Short mmCIF file of C-alpha atoms and ligand atoms in Angstrom, two decimals:
data_model
loop_
_atom_site.label_atom_id
_atom_site.label_comp_id
_atom_site.label_asym_id
_atom_site.label_seq_id
_atom_site.Cartn_x
_atom_site.Cartn_y
_atom_site.Cartn_z
CA MET A 1230 -0.06 -0.33 -0.61
CA THR A 1231 1.17 3.79 -0.32
CA ALA A 1232 1.35 6.09 2.43
CA GLY A 1233 -2.29 7.11 1.93
CA GLY A 1234 -3.98 3.55 2.42
CA GLN A 1235 -4.25 3.69 -1.47
CA ARG A 1236 -3.17 0.66 -3.40
CA SER A 1237 0.27 1.13 -5.94
CA LEU A 1238 -0.51 0.61 -9.35
CA HIS A 1239 1.14 -2.29 -9.83
CA GLN A 1240 -0.69 -3.76 -6.47
CA ALA A 1241 -3.92 -2.62 -8.87
CA ALA A 1242 -2.94 -5.10 -12.01
CA VAL A 1243 -1.84 -7.95 -9.53
CA ALA A 1244 -5.23 -7.46 -8.23
CA GLN A 1245 -7.45 -7.39 -11.71
CA PHE A 1246 -6.00 -10.33 -13.07
CA GLN A 1247 -6.75 -12.09 -9.80
CA ARG A 1248 -10.31 -11.16 -10.27
CA ALA A 1249 -9.86 -12.98 -13.96
CA ALA A 1250 -8.08 -15.84 -12.35
CA ASP A 1251 -10.86 -16.43 -9.53
CA LEU A 1252 -13.36 -16.57 -12.29
CA ILE A 1253 -11.26 -19.58 -13.85
CA ASP A 1254 -10.13 -21.29 -10.29
CA LEU A 1255 -6.14 -20.51 -12.01
CA GLU A 1256 -3.32 -22.65 -9.92
CA PRO A 1257 -2.30 -20.15 -6.71
CA ARG A 1258 0.72 -21.65 -8.47
CA TYR A 1259 0.60 -19.25 -12.06
CA ARG A 1260 -1.10 -16.40 -9.88
CA GLU A 1261 2.44 -16.54 -7.69
CA ILE A 1262 4.24 -16.29 -11.17
CA LEU A 1263 2.26 -13.79 -11.95
CA SER A 1264 2.59 -11.49 -9.19
CA TYR A 1265 6.38 -10.35 -9.61
CA PRO A 1266 8.42 -8.73 -12.60
CA LYS A 1267 11.14 -11.95 -13.52
CA ASN A 1268 13.31 -9.03 -13.51
CA GLU A 1269 14.12 -5.10 -12.36
CA ILE A 1270 17.35 -3.70 -14.20
CA ILE A 1271 17.62 -0.01 -12.49
CA VAL A 1272 20.70 1.90 -14.68
CA ASN A 1273 22.61 5.01 -13.25
CA PHE A 1274 24.09 6.57 -15.59
CA PRO A 1275 25.87 9.70 -16.15
CA VAL A 1276 25.42 12.25 -19.15
CA THR A 1277 27.50 15.48 -19.55
CA LEU A 1278 24.46 17.92 -20.93
CA ASP A 1279 24.51 20.89 -23.49
CA ASP A 1280 25.64 23.63 -20.58
CA GLY A 1281 28.49 21.03 -19.65
CA SER A 1282 27.24 20.16 -16.25
CA LEU A 1283 26.82 16.23 -15.90
CA ARG A 1284 24.89 14.89 -14.30
CA VAL A 1285 23.14 11.34 -12.89
CA PHE A 1286 19.83 9.49 -14.18
CA THR A 1287 18.08 6.71 -13.17
CA GLY A 1288 16.22 4.28 -15.73
CA TYR A 1289 14.47 1.48 -15.23
CA ARG A 1290 13.67 -1.26 -17.52
CA ILE A 1291 11.12 -4.61 -15.98
CA GLN A 1292 10.74 -7.99 -17.16
CA HIS A 1293 7.49 -8.84 -16.70
CA ASN A 1294 6.94 -12.53 -18.18
CA ASN A 1295 9.25 -14.17 -21.61
CA ILE A 1296 6.97 -17.42 -21.33
CA LEU A 1297 5.01 -17.15 -25.10
CA GLY A 1298 8.20 -14.63 -26.55
CA PRO A 1299 11.02 -11.88 -26.22
CA TYR A 1300 10.20 -9.61 -23.06
CA LYS A 1301 8.07 -6.10 -25.25
CA GLY A 1302 7.14 -3.40 -24.39
CA GLY A 1303 7.91 0.80 -24.78
CA LEU A 1304 10.03 3.38 -23.51
CA ARG A 1305 8.57 5.61 -21.32
CA PHE A 1306 9.79 9.10 -20.81
CA HIS A 1307 7.83 11.08 -18.24
CA PRO A 1308 8.68 13.23 -15.14
CA GLN A 1309 5.85 11.00 -13.48
CA VAL A 1310 7.61 7.55 -13.86
CA ASP A 1311 8.73 5.17 -10.90
CA LEU A 1312 9.19 1.65 -10.32
CA ASP A 1313 5.95 1.11 -9.57
CA GLU A 1314 4.43 2.60 -12.26
CA VAL A 1315 6.86 0.76 -14.65
CA ARG A 1316 6.04 -2.71 -12.88
CA ALA A 1317 2.62 -1.82 -13.89
CA LEU A 1318 3.20 -1.14 -17.42
CA ALA A 1319 4.91 -4.19 -17.77
CA ALA A 1320 2.60 -6.67 -16.44
CA TRP A 1321 0.16 -5.70 -18.33
CA MET A 1322 2.36 -5.98 -21.50
CA THR A 1323 2.76 -9.95 -20.71
CA PHE A 1324 -1.94 -9.76 -20.71
CA LYS A 1325 -1.87 -7.79 -23.44
CA THR A 1326 1.03 -9.81 -26.08
CA ALA A 1327 -1.35 -12.86 -25.32
CA LEU A 1328 -4.40 -11.77 -25.29
CA ALA A 1329 -3.11 -10.22 -28.84
CA GLY A 1330 -2.13 -13.32 -29.52
CA VAL A 1331 1.70 -12.05 -31.02
CA PRO A 1332 4.49 -14.82 -29.49
CA TYR A 1333 5.99 -11.52 -27.02
CA GLY A 1334 6.42 -11.28 -23.36
CA GLY A 1335 5.70 -8.25 -21.28
CA ALA A 1336 7.91 -5.25 -20.48
CA LYS A 1337 8.50 -1.97 -20.00
CA GLY A 1338 11.31 0.95 -18.98
CA GLY A 1339 11.73 4.58 -18.57
CA LEU A 1340 13.05 7.73 -17.62
CA THR A 1341 12.13 9.51 -15.02
CA LEU A 1342 12.02 13.57 -17.24
CA ASP A 1343 10.21 15.93 -19.41
CA PRO A 1344 11.82 15.55 -22.66
CA ALA A 1345 10.56 19.34 -23.46
CA ASP A 1346 13.95 20.39 -20.54
CA PHE A 1347 16.36 19.11 -23.08
CA SER A 1348 18.08 19.67 -26.09
CA ARG A 1349 17.37 16.89 -28.83
CA ASP A 1350 21.17 17.26 -28.43
CA ASP A 1351 21.16 16.67 -24.49
CA MET A 1352 18.15 13.87 -25.51
CA ARG A 1353 20.07 11.84 -27.74
CA LYS A 1354 22.50 11.46 -25.71
CA ILE A 1355 20.64 10.37 -22.56
CA VAL A 1356 18.56 8.12 -24.84
CA ARG A 1357 22.23 6.48 -26.40
CA ARG A 1358 23.83 6.70 -22.46
CA PHE A 1359 20.64 4.45 -21.75
CA THR A 1360 21.36 1.90 -24.97
CA HIS A 1361 24.52 1.22 -23.45
CA ALA A 1362 23.85 1.60 -19.47
CA LEU A 1363 21.07 -1.21 -20.59
CA GLY A 1364 23.82 -3.30 -22.83
CA SER A 1365 22.50 -6.22 -23.59
CA ASN A 1366 19.33 -6.54 -21.03
CA ILE A 1367 17.81 -6.03 -24.08
CA GLY A 1368 18.03 -7.72 -27.93
CA PRO A 1369 15.87 -8.70 -30.80
CA ASP A 1370 15.23 -12.76 -29.39
CA HIS A 1371 15.61 -10.66 -25.95
CA ASP A 1372 14.12 -7.83 -25.28
CA ILE A 1373 12.37 -5.54 -27.35
CA PRO A 1374 11.23 -1.77 -26.48
CA ALA A 1375 8.93 0.45 -28.63
CA PRO A 1376 7.92 3.84 -28.28
CA ASP A 1377 5.59 4.81 -25.30
CA VAL A 1378 4.49 8.05 -23.92
CA GLY A 1379 7.63 10.44 -24.32
CA THR A 1380 9.05 8.87 -26.84
CA SER A 1381 8.93 8.56 -30.90
CA SER A 1382 10.13 6.80 -33.79
CA GLU A 1383 13.47 9.19 -33.22
CA THR A 1384 14.12 8.00 -29.58
CA MET A 1385 13.73 4.03 -31.43
CA ASP A 1386 15.97 4.87 -33.62
CA TRP A 1387 18.99 6.44 -31.77
CA VAL A 1388 17.75 3.24 -29.36
CA MET A 1389 18.78 1.23 -32.63
CA ASP A 1390 22.04 2.59 -33.62
CA THR A 1391 23.24 2.99 -30.02
CA TYR A 1392 22.41 -0.94 -29.77
CA ALA A 1393 24.69 -1.84 -33.12
CA ASN A 1394 27.25 0.23 -32.35
CA ILE A 1395 27.93 -1.83 -29.19
CA SER A 1396 27.21 -5.17 -30.92
CA PRO A 1397 30.36 -6.79 -33.07
CA PRO A 1398 30.79 -6.21 -36.43
CA GLY A 1399 28.90 -9.05 -38.20
CA PHE A 1400 26.13 -8.56 -36.41
CA ARG A 1401 25.53 -4.83 -36.47
CA GLN A 1402 22.46 -5.09 -39.99
CA SER A 1403 21.18 -8.33 -38.10
CA VAL A 1404 20.23 -6.13 -34.91
CA LYS A 1405 17.40 -3.79 -36.77
CA GLY A 1406 14.99 -5.34 -34.73
CA VAL A 1407 16.11 -4.65 -30.93
CA VAL A 1408 13.29 -2.14 -31.08
CA THR A 1409 10.09 -1.61 -32.82
CA GLY A 1410 8.55 1.32 -33.52
CA LYS A 1411 11.19 3.43 -35.91
CA SER A 1412 11.43 5.49 -38.32
CA ILE A 1413 10.48 3.50 -42.27
CA ALA A 1414 13.24 5.34 -42.90
CA VAL A 1415 15.67 3.10 -40.46
CA GLY A 1416 14.05 0.03 -40.94
CA GLY A 1417 10.47 1.45 -39.06
CA SER A 1418 7.40 -0.88 -40.67
CA ILE A 1419 4.76 1.16 -43.06
CA GLY A 1420 1.63 2.16 -40.70
CA ARG A 1421 3.83 1.64 -36.86
CA GLU A 1422 2.71 5.19 -36.45
CA GLU A 1423 -1.01 5.06 -36.29
CA ALA A 1424 -1.07 1.68 -35.42
CA THR A 1425 -2.34 1.69 -31.80
CA GLY A 1426 -5.30 5.35 -33.09
CA ARG A 1427 -6.48 2.74 -35.51
CA GLY A 1428 -6.85 -0.22 -33.37
CA VAL A 1429 -8.85 2.16 -31.23
CA LEU A 1430 -11.14 2.29 -34.16
CA TYR A 1431 -11.09 -1.08 -35.06
CA SER A 1432 -12.28 -1.61 -31.28
CA LEU A 1433 -15.05 1.02 -31.30
CA ARG A 1434 -16.23 -1.14 -34.10
CA HIS A 1435 -16.10 -3.88 -32.59
CA TRP A 1436 -18.41 -2.70 -30.07
CA CYS A 1437 -20.55 -1.31 -32.28
CA GLY A 1438 -20.94 -4.66 -33.89
CA GLU A 1439 -21.68 -6.30 -30.91
CA THR A 1440 -24.32 -3.50 -28.99
CA GLY A 1441 -25.93 -2.36 -33.03
CA THR A 1442 -25.05 0.88 -32.44
CA ARG A 1443 -23.96 3.27 -35.94
CA LEU A 1444 -20.31 4.20 -35.28
CA ASP A 1445 -21.05 7.01 -37.59
CA ASP A 1446 -24.00 8.68 -34.58
CA LEU A 1447 -21.51 8.69 -32.61
CA SER A 1448 -20.60 11.71 -30.51
CA VAL A 1449 -16.32 11.34 -28.40
CA ALA A 1450 -14.14 13.44 -26.62
CA ILE A 1451 -10.69 12.52 -25.72
CA GLN A 1452 -8.86 12.92 -23.31
CA GLY A 1453 -4.40 13.21 -24.61
CA PHE A 1454 -3.43 14.49 -27.96
CA GLY A 1455 -0.50 13.32 -28.33
CA ASN A 1456 0.51 9.32 -31.04
CA VAL A 1457 -3.02 7.35 -29.79
CA GLY A 1458 -5.62 10.35 -28.46
CA SER A 1459 -4.50 12.62 -32.65
CA HIS A 1460 -4.12 9.27 -35.02
CA PHE A 1461 -7.98 8.29 -32.85
CA GLY A 1462 -9.33 11.11 -33.80
CA LEU A 1463 -8.24 11.76 -36.64
CA LEU A 1464 -9.93 8.59 -37.78
CA ALA A 1465 -12.64 8.48 -35.94
CA ALA A 1466 -14.54 11.88 -36.72
CA GLU A 1467 -13.02 10.59 -41.02
CA ALA A 1468 -14.72 7.62 -39.51
CA GLY A 1469 -17.97 9.52 -38.70
CA CYS A 1470 -17.90 10.50 -35.38
CA THR A 1471 -18.75 13.63 -33.64
CA VAL A 1472 -15.21 14.39 -31.52
CA ARG A 1473 -17.01 16.70 -29.06
CA GLY A 1474 -13.98 17.47 -26.37
CA VAL A 1475 -10.68 17.11 -27.06
CA ALA A 1476 -8.12 17.88 -23.47
CA ASP A 1477 -4.27 17.86 -23.07
CA HIS A 1478 -2.11 19.50 -20.48
CA THR A 1479 -2.45 22.80 -22.00
CA GLY A 1480 -6.36 22.47 -22.13
CA THR A 1481 -9.68 21.48 -22.92
CA ILE A 1482 -11.82 22.59 -25.49
CA VAL A 1483 -14.98 21.97 -26.46
CA ASN A 1484 -17.46 21.71 -29.75
CA LEU A 1485 -20.77 20.10 -29.18
CA GLU A 1486 -20.86 20.97 -32.97
CA GLY A 1487 -17.65 18.18 -34.10
CA ILE A 1488 -14.52 19.51 -33.54
CA GLU A 1489 -12.72 19.74 -36.36
CA VAL A 1490 -8.96 17.75 -36.26
CA GLU A 1491 -7.74 17.36 -38.98
CA LYS A 1492 -7.20 21.54 -38.35
CA LEU A 1493 -6.52 21.04 -34.86
CA ARG A 1494 -4.01 18.65 -35.06
CA SER A 1495 -2.34 21.20 -37.81
CA TRP A 1496 -2.78 23.53 -33.95
CA VAL A 1497 -1.41 21.07 -32.45
CA ASP A 1498 1.86 21.64 -34.49
CA GLU A 1499 2.39 24.91 -34.25
CA GLN A 1500 1.13 26.03 -31.13
CA GLY A 1501 2.43 22.76 -28.59
CA GLY A 1502 -1.61 22.50 -27.95
CA VAL A 1503 -5.17 22.53 -28.27
CA ALA A 1504 -5.48 25.46 -25.76
CA GLY A 1505 -7.11 28.62 -27.51
CA PHE A 1506 -7.65 26.72 -30.64
CA PRO A 1507 -10.38 28.33 -32.58
CA GLY A 1508 -13.43 26.10 -33.72
CA ALA A 1509 -13.40 25.05 -30.26
CA ASP A 1510 -14.65 27.18 -26.60
CA ASP A 1511 -11.88 26.41 -23.67
CA ALA A 1512 -13.49 24.84 -21.16
CA SER A 1513 -11.78 22.31 -17.67
CA THR A 1514 -11.47 19.54 -17.68
CA GLU A 1515 -14.06 18.08 -15.82
CA ASP A 1516 -16.20 19.24 -18.49
CA LEU A 1517 -14.50 16.87 -20.94
CA PHE A 1518 -15.23 13.60 -18.92
CA SER A 1519 -19.19 14.95 -18.06
CA LEU A 1520 -19.39 16.09 -21.46
CA ASP A 1521 -22.62 15.41 -23.36
CA VAL A 1522 -21.20 12.35 -25.29
CA ASP A 1523 -21.24 8.56 -25.57
CA VAL A 1524 -17.97 7.33 -26.23
CA LEU A 1525 -14.93 8.53 -23.47
CA VAL A 1526 -11.62 7.42 -24.50
CA PRO A 1527 -9.02 8.18 -22.16
CA ALA A 1528 -5.54 8.00 -24.20
CA ALA A 1529 -3.08 10.07 -21.44
CA LEU A 1530 -1.51 8.49 -18.16
CA GLU A 1531 -3.18 6.62 -15.32
CA ASN A 1532 -5.78 6.55 -13.15
CA GLN A 1533 -7.63 9.20 -14.66
CA VAL A 1534 -10.99 7.90 -15.00
CA THR A 1535 -11.33 8.77 -10.75
CA LEU A 1536 -15.09 7.71 -9.27
CA GLU A 1537 -15.47 11.32 -9.33
CA ARG A 1538 -15.50 11.10 -13.09
CA ALA A 1539 -16.47 7.46 -13.82
CA LYS A 1540 -20.13 8.97 -11.88
CA ALA A 1541 -19.93 12.54 -14.23
CA PHE A 1542 -19.79 10.29 -16.98
CA LYS A 1543 -23.22 10.76 -19.40
CA GLY A 1544 -22.34 8.16 -22.33
CA ARG A 1545 -22.17 4.49 -22.73
CA LEU A 1546 -18.69 3.31 -23.14
CA ILE A 1547 -15.30 4.25 -21.63
CA MET A 1548 -13.08 3.10 -24.29
CA GLU A 1549 -9.39 2.59 -22.73
CA ALA A 1550 -7.31 4.32 -25.25
CA ALA A 1551 -4.10 4.23 -22.47
CA ASN A 1552 -2.94 2.01 -20.05
CA GLY A 1553 -4.55 1.54 -16.50
CA PRO A 1554 -5.75 4.69 -17.34
CA THR A 1555 -9.84 4.15 -14.62
CA THR A 1556 -9.53 3.69 -11.24
CA PRO A 1557 -10.64 0.20 -9.37
CA ASP A 1558 -12.79 2.33 -7.58
CA ALA A 1559 -14.15 3.51 -10.73
CA ASP A 1560 -14.31 0.46 -12.48
CA ASP A 1561 -16.94 -0.97 -10.23
CA TYR A 1562 -19.35 2.30 -10.15
CA LEU A 1563 -19.19 1.74 -14.15
CA ASN A 1564 -19.49 -2.26 -14.26
CA ASP A 1565 -22.51 -1.59 -11.41
CA ASN A 1566 -23.90 0.95 -14.02
CA GLY A 1567 -24.05 -0.74 -17.45
CA ILE A 1568 -21.27 1.17 -18.12
CA ASP A 1569 -19.35 -0.71 -21.19
CA VAL A 1570 -15.24 -0.82 -20.60
CA VAL A 1571 -13.44 -2.01 -23.23
CA PRO A 1572 -9.91 -2.40 -21.40
CA ASP A 1573 -6.74 -1.09 -22.19
CA ILE A 1574 -5.51 -4.78 -22.54
CA LEU A 1575 -7.86 -4.79 -25.47
CA ALA A 1576 -8.52 -1.31 -27.08
CA ASN A 1577 -5.01 -0.27 -27.27
CA GLY A 1578 -2.87 -4.08 -28.79
CA GLY A 1579 -3.09 -2.36 -31.90
CA GLY A 1580 1.13 -0.83 -31.21
CA VAL A 1581 1.89 -3.67 -30.14
CA ILE A 1582 0.53 -5.68 -33.22
CA VAL A 1583 2.01 -3.73 -35.70
CA SER A 1584 4.92 -4.31 -33.49
CA TYR A 1585 5.12 -7.84 -34.04
CA PHE A 1586 5.16 -6.47 -37.96
CA GLU A 1587 8.02 -4.51 -38.08
CA TRP A 1588 10.10 -6.74 -36.26
CA LEU A 1589 9.03 -10.23 -39.17
CA GLN A 1590 9.81 -7.34 -41.28
CA ASN A 1591 13.49 -7.01 -39.68
CA LYS A 1592 13.36 -10.52 -39.81
CA SER A 1593 13.19 -11.28 -42.58
CA ALA A 1594 14.35 -7.84 -45.00
CA ARG A 1595 11.83 -7.50 -46.20
CA ALA A 1596 8.97 -4.67 -46.92
CA TRP A 1597 5.02 -4.60 -46.37
CA SER A 1598 2.89 -2.88 -47.76
CA PHE A 1599 0.26 -0.61 -45.51
CA GLU A 1600 -2.33 -2.99 -46.64
CA ASP A 1601 -0.45 -5.85 -46.17
CA VAL A 1602 -0.10 -4.82 -42.70
CA ASP A 1603 -3.69 -2.84 -41.82
CA ASP A 1604 -5.49 -6.67 -43.15
CA ARG A 1605 -3.56 -8.22 -40.60
CA LEU A 1606 -3.87 -5.70 -38.03
CA ARG A 1607 -7.51 -5.67 -37.84
CA ASP A 1608 -7.54 -9.40 -38.07
CA LEU A 1609 -5.48 -9.53 -35.31
CA MET A 1610 -7.88 -7.01 -33.35
CA TRP A 1611 -10.97 -8.72 -34.39
CA GLN A 1612 -9.36 -11.92 -33.08
CA ALA A 1613 -9.05 -10.87 -29.97
CA HIS A 1614 -12.64 -8.98 -29.66
CA ASP A 1615 -14.27 -11.82 -30.74
CA ARG A 1616 -12.33 -13.69 -27.80
CA VAL A 1617 -13.07 -11.17 -25.46
CA ALA A 1618 -16.50 -11.21 -26.65
CA SER A 1619 -17.43 -14.76 -26.18
CA THR A 1620 -15.82 -14.99 -22.71
CA HIS A 1621 -17.38 -12.37 -21.82
CA LYS A 1622 -21.19 -13.96 -22.33
CA GLU A 1623 -20.39 -16.98 -21.32
CA HIS A 1624 -19.14 -16.31 -18.11
CA ASN A 1625 -21.06 -12.70 -17.49
CA CYS A 1626 -18.00 -10.81 -16.42
CA THR A 1627 -16.81 -7.91 -17.05
CA ARG A 1628 -14.82 -6.93 -20.32
CA ARG A 1629 -11.23 -6.84 -18.38
CA ASP A 1630 -11.94 -9.71 -16.53
CA ALA A 1631 -13.12 -11.09 -20.13
CA ALA A 1632 -10.14 -10.31 -21.54
CA TYR A 1633 -7.95 -11.60 -19.24
CA ILE A 1634 -9.37 -14.80 -18.81
CA VAL A 1635 -8.03 -15.03 -23.04
CA ALA A 1636 -4.80 -14.11 -21.79
CA LEU A 1637 -4.46 -16.36 -19.59
CA ASP A 1638 -5.92 -19.38 -20.66
CA ARG A 1639 -3.26 -18.62 -23.46
CA LEU A 1640 -0.42 -18.33 -20.16
CA VAL A 1641 -1.46 -21.17 -18.39
CA ASP A 1642 -1.33 -23.34 -21.67
CA VAL A 1643 2.87 -22.76 -21.67
CA TYR A 1644 3.36 -23.19 -18.57
CA ASN A 1645 1.36 -26.64 -18.01
CA ARG A 1646 3.46 -27.54 -20.74
CA ARG A 1647 6.55 -26.27 -20.32
CA GLY A 1648 6.21 -26.41 -16.62
CA ILE A 1649 8.70 -25.08 -14.20
CA PHE A 1650 11.95 -25.40 -14.47
CA PRO A 1651 14.25 -27.11 -13.17
N1 LIG B 1375 3.98 1.32 -25.55
C1 LIG B 1375 2.94 0.51 -26.22
C2 LIG B 1375 2.34 -0.35 -25.82
O1 LIG B 1375 1.59 0.54 -23.81
C3 LIG B 1375 3.32 -0.15 -27.24
C4 LIG B 1375 4.11 -1.51 -26.88
C5 LIG B 1375 5.07 -1.71 -28.08
O2 LIG B 1375 4.65 -1.32 -28.52
O3 LIG B 1375 5.96 -2.54 -27.42
O4 LIG B 1375 1.15 -1.33 -25.72
#
């Protein structure tokens, strides 16, 4: 427990899978294994910054589980990053990859800093030293980082280049798959940039099919306008949804007639945030959560949908584009009050799915077309949703519990076959 008696984020993540484990009477040995990360790597490394000063940074890489394949998950650079958060995010990756049916385990890493506080040159040095400090703890068949909050394709290009440079000369060309989410020129995949947002839209389409709702009838509020929120917003507007509200770190904007998302994106590119966008009114963060919309898409950080905000929500569906956006008490309230929640490990799996495609392309030295990537993304998202939908009915449980049950089935099947060493 934290000082205030609240569950830590990692404890909340463990409680989520334990709930589903109860429903399927999961053997205690597997509960025990999955309650702990396998490895916790903490590195402290010095960097001489542009101004000549030296600073020591602390970096994390938490490897939660690798029974299904190499550890996989993003690197987060944000002032809020700490060991507990990275532990929770790593555990969620294990369940996300198992649910998506991609041959990976789960991991997450990060640095506690705001990239906006550093020059590009400083960031490059920090990323290179972090990669160097991680050394052989990452690798294309061992642990494969990717972008997350505060990191981008540029960050991944630097990680890959550094890793290649510390590899023996004969291996430098074959280690491109040490990270995914690289820029296309450097070995990334077409479609990876928007994959998470695109996957969230497939999730919304699937929910529409399940509930007999028309996608173009839906109104939406989006919290977060970074990679995931902005791509989802663009695609949702293109599909006919009315985007009524958007919030980010600079403010909240509302237009009940619909925000022109394409114009908003250009505004954000120039101004750095949504605040002051001429095509909408400024509002407060709380206004976003109580807005008259059908769907709320949290696409920012954890614990944003609190009990108070859940009570204020007037819509039918929370689509979790972020990882861990709903607090446990809010989750209970939403379930008790018939508001659907499509859980993070299902809704935002599109990112890691296309990461898998990038890794396959790197292994085979081939480049797929956008259609190849998108068709296969849709197939994998659809299969995961179908399984969750039938488990949700069969067990008469929440979609979150159903998603964990599907993931646990896959993990436990492999544990049962392989056994526990020695
Ligand atoms: N950071 C993303 C996530 O939370 C993507 C991870 C990946 O592609 O490995 O799912």
